[in-house]
Amino acid sequence: MDTEAQPTERDRSLPPHPEHPSGTPGPEGRSRSALVSRIMDRLPGGRVTATLLLCLLFLLAVNLFVARPFEIPSGSMEKGLRVGDRVLVNKLAYAFGDGPARGDVIVFDGTGYFGDADYIKRVVGVGGDHVVCCDGEGRIRVNGRSVDESGFLFPGDSPSTVPFDVVVPEGRLFVLGDHRADSSDSRDRLGSPGGGMVPVGKVVGRAEGVVWPFGRAGRLDPTDAYTRVPAQETSGHAAAPAGGGHG
């Protein structure tokens, strides 16, 4: 007789031993669910209020890290942007690549350079650029190339009635308003600390388009006015940086 013990086969009709045979959540699951329920019960409006709070937190996070609205305070950027327009500023535009380019419309913190407020202007010169006003036809010249700005200048304005001849320091920007006759910009601060040049680190972001009023909503048209400007001065002449590059 075979006296070796025979293995017994587990009865497959019986279910495996679950951690919680009743199918109800474990203590951890119950505690989390109960905590959420208690929070909802204590909030006026319950889930509706909680949903609104989450939406508000999301919008605050977007405003802080991604994009924010900016209200146009003056007519310095007409004809494209009018007083009271609200534009969407892309705060990540320069976070993962190149900095502001010629022709970009930017919002920047003017503290210590323009005034204790945010400003919106167009970038005309970047670090290393030689910017001159004006050529024989009254146009601004950048790195020896005359620029046709008629596509965005306010009708009737000349590119500038103030002559200047500057080299933009590295890490700075030379900025002008599109309504040159009604804009306080880099031209007005050539002799002040910083020479009217905005540090790239002061840039809040790039203006992408008008979001209010709805009748004017739309993307800001990019300009190709500066596409033929060479990266370096080609005339062999370079002016001294205005304002000594302080501050």
mmCIF file of C-alpha atoms in Angstrom:
data_model
loop_
_atom_site.group_PDB
_atom_site.id
_atom_site.type_symbol
_atom_site.label_atom_id
_atom_site.label_comp_id
_atom_site.label_asym_id
_atom_site.label_seq_id
_atom_site.Cartn_x
_atom_site.Cartn_y
_atom_site.Cartn_z
ATOM 1 C CA MET A 1 0.000 0.000 0.000
ATOM 2 C CA ASP A 2 1.256 3.415 -0.902
ATOM 3 C CA THR A 3 1.506 5.119 2.434
ATOM 4 C CA GLU A 4 2.906 8.413 1.010
ATOM 5 C CA ALA A 5 0.629 11.303 1.858
ATOM 6 C CA GLN A 6 -1.408 12.406 -1.114
ATOM 7 C CA PRO A 7 -1.502 16.132 -1.837
ATOM 8 C CA THR A 8 -4.895 17.606 -1.443
ATOM 9 C CA GLU A 9 -6.256 19.926 -4.102
ATOM 10 C CA ARG A 10 -7.744 23.176 -2.858
ATOM 11 C CA ASP A 11 -11.445 23.367 -3.417
ATOM 12 C CA ARG A 12 -11.659 25.679 -6.421
ATOM 13 C CA SER A 13 -15.260 26.489 -5.611
ATOM 14 C CA LEU A 14 -14.119 28.560 -2.659
ATOM 15 C CA PRO A 15 -13.064 32.119 -3.435
ATOM 16 C CA PRO A 16 -9.564 33.219 -2.558
ATOM 17 C CA HIS A 17 -9.196 34.845 0.798
ATOM 18 C CA PRO A 18 -9.586 38.547 0.109
ATOM 19 C CA GLU A 19 -8.162 41.103 2.450
ATOM 20 C CA HIS A 20 -11.688 42.338 3.037
ATOM 21 C CA PRO A 21 -14.141 39.483 2.302
ATOM 22 C CA SER A 22 -17.161 41.703 2.588
ATOM 23 C CA GLY A 23 -16.056 43.725 -0.436
ATOM 24 C CA THR A 24 -16.215 46.940 1.559
ATOM 25 C CA PRO A 25 -13.314 49.392 1.555
ATOM 26 C CA GLY A 26 -10.612 48.855 4.112
ATOM 27 C CA PRO A 27 -9.969 51.182 7.016
ATOM 28 C CA GLU A 28 -7.779 53.460 4.889
ATOM 29 C CA GLY A 29 -10.380 53.721 2.137
ATOM 30 C CA ARG A 30 -13.140 54.346 4.648
ATOM 31 C CA SER A 31 -11.145 57.047 6.449
ATOM 32 C CA ARG A 32 -10.376 58.931 3.237
ATOM 33 C CA SER A 33 -13.950 58.745 2.063
ATOM 34 C CA ALA A 34 -15.225 59.856 5.447
ATOM 35 C CA LEU A 35 -12.767 62.785 5.508
ATOM 36 C CA VAL A 36 -13.892 63.999 2.083
ATOM 37 C CA SER A 37 -17.522 63.649 3.114
ATOM 38 C CA ARG A 38 -16.947 65.635 6.291
ATOM 39 C CA ILE A 39 -15.216 68.416 4.348
ATOM 40 C CA MET A 40 -18.053 68.541 1.830
ATOM 41 C CA ASP A 41 -20.632 68.646 4.622
ATOM 42 C CA ARG A 42 -18.919 71.583 6.309
ATOM 43 C CA LEU A 43 -18.590 73.671 3.133
ATOM 44 C CA PRO A 44 -21.558 75.911 2.392
ATOM 45 C CA GLY A 45 -22.885 74.622 -0.892
ATOM 46 C CA GLY A 46 -21.087 71.279 -0.617
ATOM 47 C CA ARG A 47 -19.662 69.901 -3.853
ATOM 48 C CA VAL A 48 -20.613 72.985 -5.852
ATOM 49 C CA THR A 49 -18.523 75.213 -3.595
ATOM 50 C CA ALA A 50 -15.641 72.724 -3.632
ATOM 51 C CA THR A 51 -15.703 72.646 -7.442
ATOM 52 C CA LEU A 52 -15.655 76.448 -7.642
ATOM 53 C CA LEU A 53 -12.733 76.614 -5.212
ATOM 54 C CA LEU A 54 -10.764 74.106 -7.270
ATOM 55 C CA CYS A 55 -11.459 76.113 -10.429
ATOM 56 C CA LEU A 56 -10.296 79.276 -8.676
ATOM 57 C CA LEU A 57 -7.078 77.604 -7.525
ATOM 58 C CA PHE A 58 -6.477 76.392 -11.080
ATOM 59 C CA LEU A 59 -6.959 79.885 -12.497
ATOM 60 C CA LEU A 60 -4.618 81.351 -9.886
ATOM 61 C CA ALA A 61 -1.971 78.781 -10.795
ATOM 62 C CA VAL A 62 -2.351 79.565 -14.498
ATOM 63 C CA ASN A 63 -2.089 83.305 -13.785
ATOM 64 C CA LEU A 64 1.023 82.781 -11.669
ATOM 65 C CA PHE A 65 2.958 80.387 -13.890
ATOM 66 C CA VAL A 66 1.487 80.242 -17.420
ATOM 67 C CA ALA A 67 -0.491 83.261 -18.640
ATOM 68 C CA ARG A 68 -2.149 86.379 -17.326
ATOM 69 C CA PRO A 69 -4.306 89.194 -18.673
ATOM 70 C CA PHE A 70 -2.860 92.683 -19.011
ATOM 71 C CA GLU A 71 -4.957 95.820 -19.468
ATOM 72 C CA ILE A 72 -3.625 98.384 -21.920
ATOM 73 C CA PRO A 73 -3.255 101.586 -19.856
ATOM 74 C CA SER A 74 -2.451 104.116 -22.588
ATOM 75 C CA GLY A 75 -2.473 104.754 -26.315
ATOM 76 C CA SER A 76 1.250 104.062 -26.742
ATOM 77 C CA MET A 77 0.625 100.810 -28.651
ATOM 78 C CA GLU A 78 -2.042 102.058 -31.062
ATOM 79 C CA LYS A 79 -2.988 101.311 -33.779
ATOM 80 C CA GLY A 80 -2.936 97.647 -32.774
ATOM 81 C CA LEU A 81 -3.821 97.936 -29.080
ATOM 82 C CA ARG A 82 -6.268 100.454 -27.657
ATOM 83 C CA VAL A 83 -6.769 101.823 -24.162
ATOM 84 C CA GLY A 84 -8.777 99.302 -22.123
ATOM 85 C CA ASP A 85 -7.962 96.298 -24.310
ATOM 86 C CA ARG A 86 -7.001 93.224 -22.331
ATOM 87 C CA VAL A 87 -4.286 91.106 -23.844
ATOM 88 C CA LEU A 88 -3.191 87.613 -22.868
ATOM 89 C CA VAL A 89 0.458 87.508 -21.845
ATOM 90 C CA ASN A 90 2.267 84.208 -22.375
ATOM 91 C CA LYS A 91 4.627 83.895 -19.394
ATOM 92 C CA LEU A 92 6.251 80.743 -20.768
ATOM 93 C CA ALA A 93 7.090 82.199 -24.191
ATOM 94 C CA TYR A 94 10.778 82.567 -23.354
ATOM 95 C CA ALA A 95 11.101 79.966 -20.609
ATOM 96 C CA PHE A 96 12.429 77.069 -22.698
ATOM 97 C CA GLY A 97 14.205 78.685 -25.634
ATOM 98 C CA ASP A 98 15.458 81.948 -27.052
ATOM 99 C CA GLY A 99 14.663 85.279 -25.457
ATOM 100 C CA PRO A 100 12.556 88.070 -26.929
ATOM 101 C CA ALA A 101 13.082 88.706 -30.639
ATOM 102 C CA ARG A 102 12.874 91.907 -32.650
ATOM 103 C CA GLY A 103 9.237 92.679 -33.387
ATOM 104 C CA ASP A 104 7.832 90.884 -30.326
ATOM 105 C CA VAL A 105 5.311 92.796 -28.241
ATOM 106 C CA ILE A 106 6.311 92.223 -24.623
ATOM 107 C CA VAL A 107 5.105 93.112 -21.145
ATOM 108 C CA PHE A 108 7.873 93.932 -18.686
ATOM 109 C CA ASP A 109 8.366 95.169 -15.150
ATOM 110 C CA GLY A 110 9.651 98.721 -15.421
ATOM 111 C CA THR A 111 10.725 99.053 -11.785
ATOM 112 C CA GLY A 112 14.046 100.872 -11.630
ATOM 113 C CA TYR A 113 14.136 101.497 -15.390
ATOM 114 C CA PHE A 114 10.813 102.952 -16.556
ATOM 115 C CA GLY A 115 8.672 103.269 -13.432
ATOM 116 C CA ASP A 116 7.052 101.135 -10.746
ATOM 117 C CA ALA A 117 4.571 99.434 -13.062
ATOM 118 C CA ASP A 118 4.313 96.948 -15.906
ATOM 119 C CA TYR A 119 4.660 98.273 -19.459
ATOM 120 C CA ILE A 120 3.917 96.940 -22.920
ATOM 121 C CA LYS A 121 6.183 97.838 -25.862
ATOM 122 C CA ARG A 122 7.642 96.377 -29.047
ATOM 123 C CA VAL A 123 11.192 95.029 -29.139
ATOM 124 C CA VAL A 124 13.225 96.926 -31.749
ATOM 125 C CA GLY A 125 16.741 95.906 -30.711
ATOM 126 C CA VAL A 126 18.222 92.967 -28.780
ATOM 127 C CA GLY A 127 21.630 92.520 -27.159
ATOM 128 C CA GLY A 128 24.448 93.548 -29.515
ATOM 129 C CA ASP A 129 22.210 95.392 -31.992
ATOM 130 C CA HIS A 130 23.194 98.800 -33.329
ATOM 131 C CA VAL A 131 19.999 100.863 -33.554
ATOM 132 C CA VAL A 132 19.981 104.232 -35.305
ATOM 133 C CA CYS A 133 17.390 106.885 -36.094
ATOM 134 C CA CYS A 134 17.132 107.581 -38.796
ATOM 135 C CA ASP A 135 18.184 106.869 -42.392
ATOM 136 C CA GLY A 136 17.711 109.271 -45.307
ATOM 137 C CA GLU A 137 14.069 108.231 -45.639
ATOM 138 C CA GLY A 138 13.292 108.645 -41.953
ATOM 139 C CA ARG A 139 13.327 104.907 -41.137
ATOM 140 C CA ILE A 140 14.969 103.264 -38.133
ATOM 141 C CA ARG A 141 18.063 101.269 -39.035
ATOM 142 C CA VAL A 142 19.107 98.131 -37.163
ATOM 143 C CA ASN A 143 22.556 96.635 -37.803
ATOM 144 C CA GLY A 144 22.828 98.623 -40.992
ATOM 145 C CA ARG A 145 19.430 97.526 -42.352
ATOM 146 C CA SER A 146 16.581 100.021 -42.693
ATOM 147 C CA VAL A 147 13.292 98.706 -41.301
ATOM 148 C CA ASP A 148 9.847 99.359 -42.780
ATOM 149 C CA GLU A 149 7.592 99.647 -39.701
ATOM 150 C CA SER A 150 4.568 101.001 -41.565
ATOM 151 C CA GLY A 151 2.615 97.773 -40.935
ATOM 152 C CA PHE A 152 2.129 98.566 -37.256
ATOM 153 C CA LEU A 153 2.984 102.249 -36.706
ATOM 154 C CA PHE A 154 0.131 104.563 -35.790
ATOM 155 C CA PRO A 155 -1.112 106.302 -38.952
ATOM 156 C CA GLY A 156 0.658 109.597 -39.466
ATOM 157 C CA ASP A 157 3.499 108.830 -37.043
ATOM 158 C CA SER A 158 7.106 108.880 -38.133
ATOM 159 C CA PRO A 159 9.390 106.126 -36.788
ATOM 160 C CA SER A 160 10.903 108.709 -34.433
ATOM 161 C CA THR A 161 11.315 112.444 -34.141
ATOM 162 C CA VAL A 162 14.086 111.860 -31.590
ATOM 163 C CA PRO A 163 17.476 110.982 -33.115
ATOM 164 C CA PHE A 164 19.506 108.250 -31.452
ATOM 165 C CA ASP A 165 22.495 106.041 -32.177
ATOM 166 C CA VAL A 166 22.940 103.229 -29.646
ATOM 167 C CA VAL A 167 24.339 99.754 -29.216
ATOM 168 C CA VAL A 168 22.116 97.547 -27.064
ATOM 169 C CA PRO A 169 24.105 95.861 -24.252
ATOM 170 C CA GLU A 170 23.958 92.086 -24.003
ATOM 171 C CA GLY A 171 21.010 90.927 -21.920
ATOM 172 C CA ARG A 172 19.054 94.127 -22.614
ATOM 173 C CA LEU A 173 16.293 95.216 -24.997
ATOM 174 C CA PHE A 174 15.613 98.478 -26.833
ATOM 175 C CA VAL A 175 11.827 98.941 -26.874
ATOM 176 C CA LEU A 176 9.479 101.423 -28.548
ATOM 177 C CA GLY A 177 5.720 101.964 -28.600
ATOM 178 C CA ASP A 178 3.864 101.650 -31.896
ATOM 179 C CA HIS A 179 2.301 105.086 -31.394
ATOM 180 C CA ARG A 180 5.670 106.818 -31.445
ATOM 181 C CA ALA A 181 4.187 110.298 -30.943
ATOM 182 C CA ASP A 182 2.417 109.143 -27.758
ATOM 183 C CA SER A 183 4.896 106.685 -26.257
ATOM 184 C CA SER A 184 7.390 107.050 -23.436
ATOM 185 C CA ASP A 185 9.975 104.376 -24.209
ATOM 186 C CA SER A 186 13.700 103.684 -24.556
ATOM 187 C CA ARG A 187 14.237 106.918 -26.499
ATOM 188 C CA ASP A 188 13.266 109.018 -23.471
ATOM 189 C CA ARG A 189 15.749 107.339 -21.130
ATOM 190 C CA LEU A 190 18.939 107.240 -23.169
ATOM 191 C CA GLY A 191 20.810 109.287 -20.570
ATOM 192 C CA SER A 192 19.348 107.615 -17.483
ATOM 193 C CA PRO A 193 20.758 104.572 -15.631
ATOM 194 C CA GLY A 194 20.455 101.605 -17.945
ATOM 195 C CA GLY A 195 20.262 103.873 -20.979
ATOM 196 C CA GLY A 196 16.601 103.089 -21.602
ATOM 197 C CA MET A 197 17.408 99.405 -22.147
ATOM 198 C CA VAL A 198 15.163 96.831 -20.450
ATOM 199 C CA PRO A 199 16.892 93.811 -18.857
ATOM 200 C CA VAL A 200 15.657 90.541 -20.329
ATOM 201 C CA GLY A 201 15.093 89.325 -16.773
ATOM 202 C CA LYS A 202 12.422 91.992 -16.317
ATOM 203 C CA VAL A 203 10.271 90.587 -19.133
ATOM 204 C CA VAL A 204 6.982 89.145 -17.852
ATOM 205 C CA GLY A 205 6.019 87.531 -21.157
ATOM 206 C CA ARG A 206 4.934 87.996 -24.755
ATOM 207 C CA ALA A 207 1.551 89.483 -25.628
ATOM 208 C CA GLU A 208 -0.292 86.905 -27.735
ATOM 209 C CA GLY A 209 -3.646 88.486 -28.476
ATOM 210 C CA VAL A 210 -6.616 90.554 -27.356
ATOM 211 C CA VAL A 211 -9.122 88.688 -25.180
ATOM 212 C CA TRP A 212 -11.404 91.592 -24.304
ATOM 213 C CA PRO A 213 -13.566 93.241 -25.552
ATOM 214 C CA PHE A 214 -14.968 90.321 -27.521
ATOM 215 C CA GLY A 215 -15.508 92.465 -30.588
ATOM 216 C CA ARG A 216 -11.727 92.989 -30.834
ATOM 217 C CA ALA A 217 -10.633 89.565 -29.636
ATOM 218 C CA GLY A 218 -8.003 87.901 -31.755
ATOM 219 C CA ARG A 219 -4.347 87.010 -32.057
ATOM 220 C CA LEU A 220 -1.786 89.772 -32.447
ATOM 221 C CA ASP A 221 -0.490 89.689 -35.990
ATOM 222 C CA PRO A 222 3.236 88.864 -36.089
ATOM 223 C CA THR A 223 5.427 91.217 -38.092
ATOM 224 C CA ASP A 224 8.103 90.357 -40.628
ATOM 225 C CA ALA A 225 9.536 93.890 -40.611
ATOM 226 C CA TYR A 226 12.753 92.761 -38.915
ATOM 227 C CA THR A 227 13.318 89.441 -40.648
ATOM 228 C CA ARG A 228 16.000 90.837 -42.968
ATOM 229 C CA VAL A 229 17.954 92.503 -40.171
ATOM 230 C CA PRO A 230 21.376 90.830 -39.908
ATOM 231 C CA ALA A 231 22.497 89.383 -36.595
ATOM 232 C CA GLN A 232 25.518 91.693 -36.459
ATOM 233 C CA GLU A 233 26.382 95.211 -37.561
ATOM 234 C CA THR A 234 27.490 95.106 -41.206
ATOM 235 C CA SER A 235 28.509 98.726 -41.741
ATOM 236 C CA GLY A 236 31.652 98.457 -39.644
ATOM 237 C CA HIS A 237 30.497 101.288 -37.379
ATOM 238 C CA ALA A 238 29.472 100.826 -33.759
ATOM 239 C CA ALA A 239 28.270 103.421 -31.303
ATOM 240 C CA ALA A 240 29.037 103.430 -27.605
ATOM 241 C CA PRO A 241 26.296 101.932 -25.439
ATOM 242 C CA ALA A 242 23.943 104.674 -24.260
ATOM 243 C CA GLY A 243 23.764 105.474 -20.574
ATOM 244 C CA GLY A 244 26.860 103.473 -19.678
ATOM 245 C CA GLY A 245 24.880 100.277 -19.105
ATOM 246 C CA HIS A 246 24.184 100.905 -15.427
ATOM 247 C CA GLY A 247 21.591 99.352 -13.221
#
